[in-house]
C-alpha positions as semicolon CSV with decimal commas, in nm:
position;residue;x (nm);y (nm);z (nm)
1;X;19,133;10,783;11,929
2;X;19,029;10,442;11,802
3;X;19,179;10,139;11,999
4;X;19,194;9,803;11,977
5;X;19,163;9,605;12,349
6;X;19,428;9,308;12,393
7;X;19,444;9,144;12,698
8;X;19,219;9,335;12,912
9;X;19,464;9,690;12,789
10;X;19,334;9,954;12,506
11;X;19,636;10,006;12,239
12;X;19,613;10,323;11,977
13;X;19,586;10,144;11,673
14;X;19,834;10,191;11,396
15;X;19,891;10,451;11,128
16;X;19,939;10,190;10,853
17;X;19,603;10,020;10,805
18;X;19,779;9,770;10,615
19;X;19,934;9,617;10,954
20;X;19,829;9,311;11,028
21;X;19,728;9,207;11,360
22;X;20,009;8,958;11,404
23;X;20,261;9,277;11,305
24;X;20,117;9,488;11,557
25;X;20,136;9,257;11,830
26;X;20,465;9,199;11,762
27;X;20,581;9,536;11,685
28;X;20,400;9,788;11,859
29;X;20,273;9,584;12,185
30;X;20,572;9,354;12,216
31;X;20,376;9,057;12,280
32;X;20,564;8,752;12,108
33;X;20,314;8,465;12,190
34;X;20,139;8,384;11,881
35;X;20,392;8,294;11,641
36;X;20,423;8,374;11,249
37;X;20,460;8,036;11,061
38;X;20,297;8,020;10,765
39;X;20,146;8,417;10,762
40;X;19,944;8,235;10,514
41;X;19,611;8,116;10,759
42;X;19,764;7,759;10,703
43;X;19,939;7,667;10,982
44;X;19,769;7,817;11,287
45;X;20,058;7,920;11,449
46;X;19,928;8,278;11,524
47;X;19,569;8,179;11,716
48;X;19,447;8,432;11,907
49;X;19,105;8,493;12,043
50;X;18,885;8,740;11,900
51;X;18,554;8,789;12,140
52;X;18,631;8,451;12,203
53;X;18,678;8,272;11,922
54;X;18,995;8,165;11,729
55;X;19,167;8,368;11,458
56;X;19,442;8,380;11,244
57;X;19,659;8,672;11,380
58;X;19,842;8,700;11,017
59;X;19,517;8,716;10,818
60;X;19,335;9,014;11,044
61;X;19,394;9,363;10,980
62;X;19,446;9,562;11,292
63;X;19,240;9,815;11,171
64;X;18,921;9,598;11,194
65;X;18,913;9,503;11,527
66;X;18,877;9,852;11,675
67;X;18,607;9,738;11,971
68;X;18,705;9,374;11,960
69;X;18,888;9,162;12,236
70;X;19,218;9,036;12,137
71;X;19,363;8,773;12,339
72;X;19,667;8,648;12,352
73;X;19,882;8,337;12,484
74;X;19,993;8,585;12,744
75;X;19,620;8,688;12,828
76;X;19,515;8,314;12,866
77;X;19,611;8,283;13,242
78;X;19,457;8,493;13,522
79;X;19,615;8,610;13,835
80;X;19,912;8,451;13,782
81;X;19,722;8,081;13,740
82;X;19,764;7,861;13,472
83;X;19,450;7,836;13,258
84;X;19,325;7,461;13,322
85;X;19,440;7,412;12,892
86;X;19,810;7,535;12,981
87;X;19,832;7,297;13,335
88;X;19,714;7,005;13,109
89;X;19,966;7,083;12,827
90;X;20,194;7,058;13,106
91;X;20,115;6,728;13,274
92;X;20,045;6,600;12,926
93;X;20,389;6,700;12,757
94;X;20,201;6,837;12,458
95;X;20,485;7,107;12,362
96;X;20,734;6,899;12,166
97;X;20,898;7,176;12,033
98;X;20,685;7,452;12,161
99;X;20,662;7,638;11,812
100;X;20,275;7,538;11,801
101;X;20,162;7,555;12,150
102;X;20,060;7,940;12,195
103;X;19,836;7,921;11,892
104;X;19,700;7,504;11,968
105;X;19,588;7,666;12,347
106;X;19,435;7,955;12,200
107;X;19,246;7,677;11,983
108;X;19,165;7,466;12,238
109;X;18,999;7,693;12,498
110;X;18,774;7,802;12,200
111;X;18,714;7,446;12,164
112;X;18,654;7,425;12,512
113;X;18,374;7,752;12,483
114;X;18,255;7,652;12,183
115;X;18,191;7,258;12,369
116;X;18,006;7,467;12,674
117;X;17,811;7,692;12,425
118;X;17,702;7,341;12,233
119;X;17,849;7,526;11,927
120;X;17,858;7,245;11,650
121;X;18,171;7,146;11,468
122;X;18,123;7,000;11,109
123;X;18,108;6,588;11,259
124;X;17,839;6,693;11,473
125;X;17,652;6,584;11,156
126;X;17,786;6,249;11,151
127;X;17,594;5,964;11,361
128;X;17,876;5,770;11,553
129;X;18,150;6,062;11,642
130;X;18,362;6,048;11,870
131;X;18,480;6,318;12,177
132;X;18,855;6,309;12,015
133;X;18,703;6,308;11,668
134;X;18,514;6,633;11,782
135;X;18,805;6,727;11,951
136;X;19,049;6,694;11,630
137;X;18,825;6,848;11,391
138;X;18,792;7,189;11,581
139;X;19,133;7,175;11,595
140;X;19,238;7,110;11,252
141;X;19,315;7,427;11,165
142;X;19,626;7,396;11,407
143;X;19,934;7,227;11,276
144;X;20,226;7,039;11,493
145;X;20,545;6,932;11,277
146;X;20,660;6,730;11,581
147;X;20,351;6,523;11,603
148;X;20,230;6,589;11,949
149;X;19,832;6,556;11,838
150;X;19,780;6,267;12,056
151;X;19,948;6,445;12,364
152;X;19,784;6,779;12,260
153;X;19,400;6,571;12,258
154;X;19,485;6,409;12,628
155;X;19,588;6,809;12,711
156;X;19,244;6,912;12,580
157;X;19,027;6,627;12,750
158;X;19,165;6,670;13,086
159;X;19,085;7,008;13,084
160;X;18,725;6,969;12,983
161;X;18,740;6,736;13,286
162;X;18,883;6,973;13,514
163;X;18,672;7,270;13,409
164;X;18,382;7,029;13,475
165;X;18,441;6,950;13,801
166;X;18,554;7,254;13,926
């Protein structure tokens, strides 16, 4: 039987090949984290974390991730603890309305793996970047309506700080 791994649990995957992963999380595994906005790749409302690095839920097919490791908003903590990401969008108020936030966290701990990995993003290239220019052009593919970038960046660099000095 060929399953697809989400959070740490194997699924059956579905009959329909044309189900999108967003579909089947919502549908089959009742997980309601990562959010459809757009279901057009625009908005970035359906992040999830594919082997570790951000996707667009609504653009995947379920089908082709049979071996993969999906996770989820839900999957982010461990053991009941707040990732460091999630504790910072807490201290920070970076929810506004909360529409956004499963899908920017999702983004930003890939940020903060592709950061440790020294992955480069595209202003890596440019001579005189800074850390929140870094930080909002890995992100960019992550939309707020309400406007909470600036809150969302503080979120991000306290917990590159934290997961530094712990």
């Amino acid at each position: 039987m060929a399953v697809l791994t989400i959070n740490g649990q194997d699924y059956a995957l579905p009959d329909d090949p044309r189900t999108t992963l967003l579909d089947f999380l919502h549908q089959h595994v009742k997980l309601f984290g990562a959010k459809k906005g757009c279901d057009h790749g625009q908005c970035g409302a359906c992040t999830v974390l594919i082997d570790g690095e951000r996707m667009n839920a609504c653009l995947l097919l379920a089908f082709q991730l049979e071996g993969k490791a999906v996770t989820t908003i839900e999957g982010i903590a461990r053991d009941e603890e707040l990732h460091p990401l999630q504790k910072a969008f807490v201290s920070c108020d970076a929810f506004q309305c909360g529409y956004c936030t499963s899908g920017q966290i999702c983004s930003g701990v890939a940020l903060m793996n592709e950061l440790e990995q020294n992955t480069p993003s595209t202003v890596w290239f440019e001579s005189d970047y800074t850390d929140n220019e870094d930080i909002k052009e890995r992100m960019s593919g992550n939309l707020c309506r309400c406007g909470a970038y600036a809150n969302i960046i503080d979120a991000v660099n306290i917990a590159r700080n934290d997961k530094g000095a712990s």
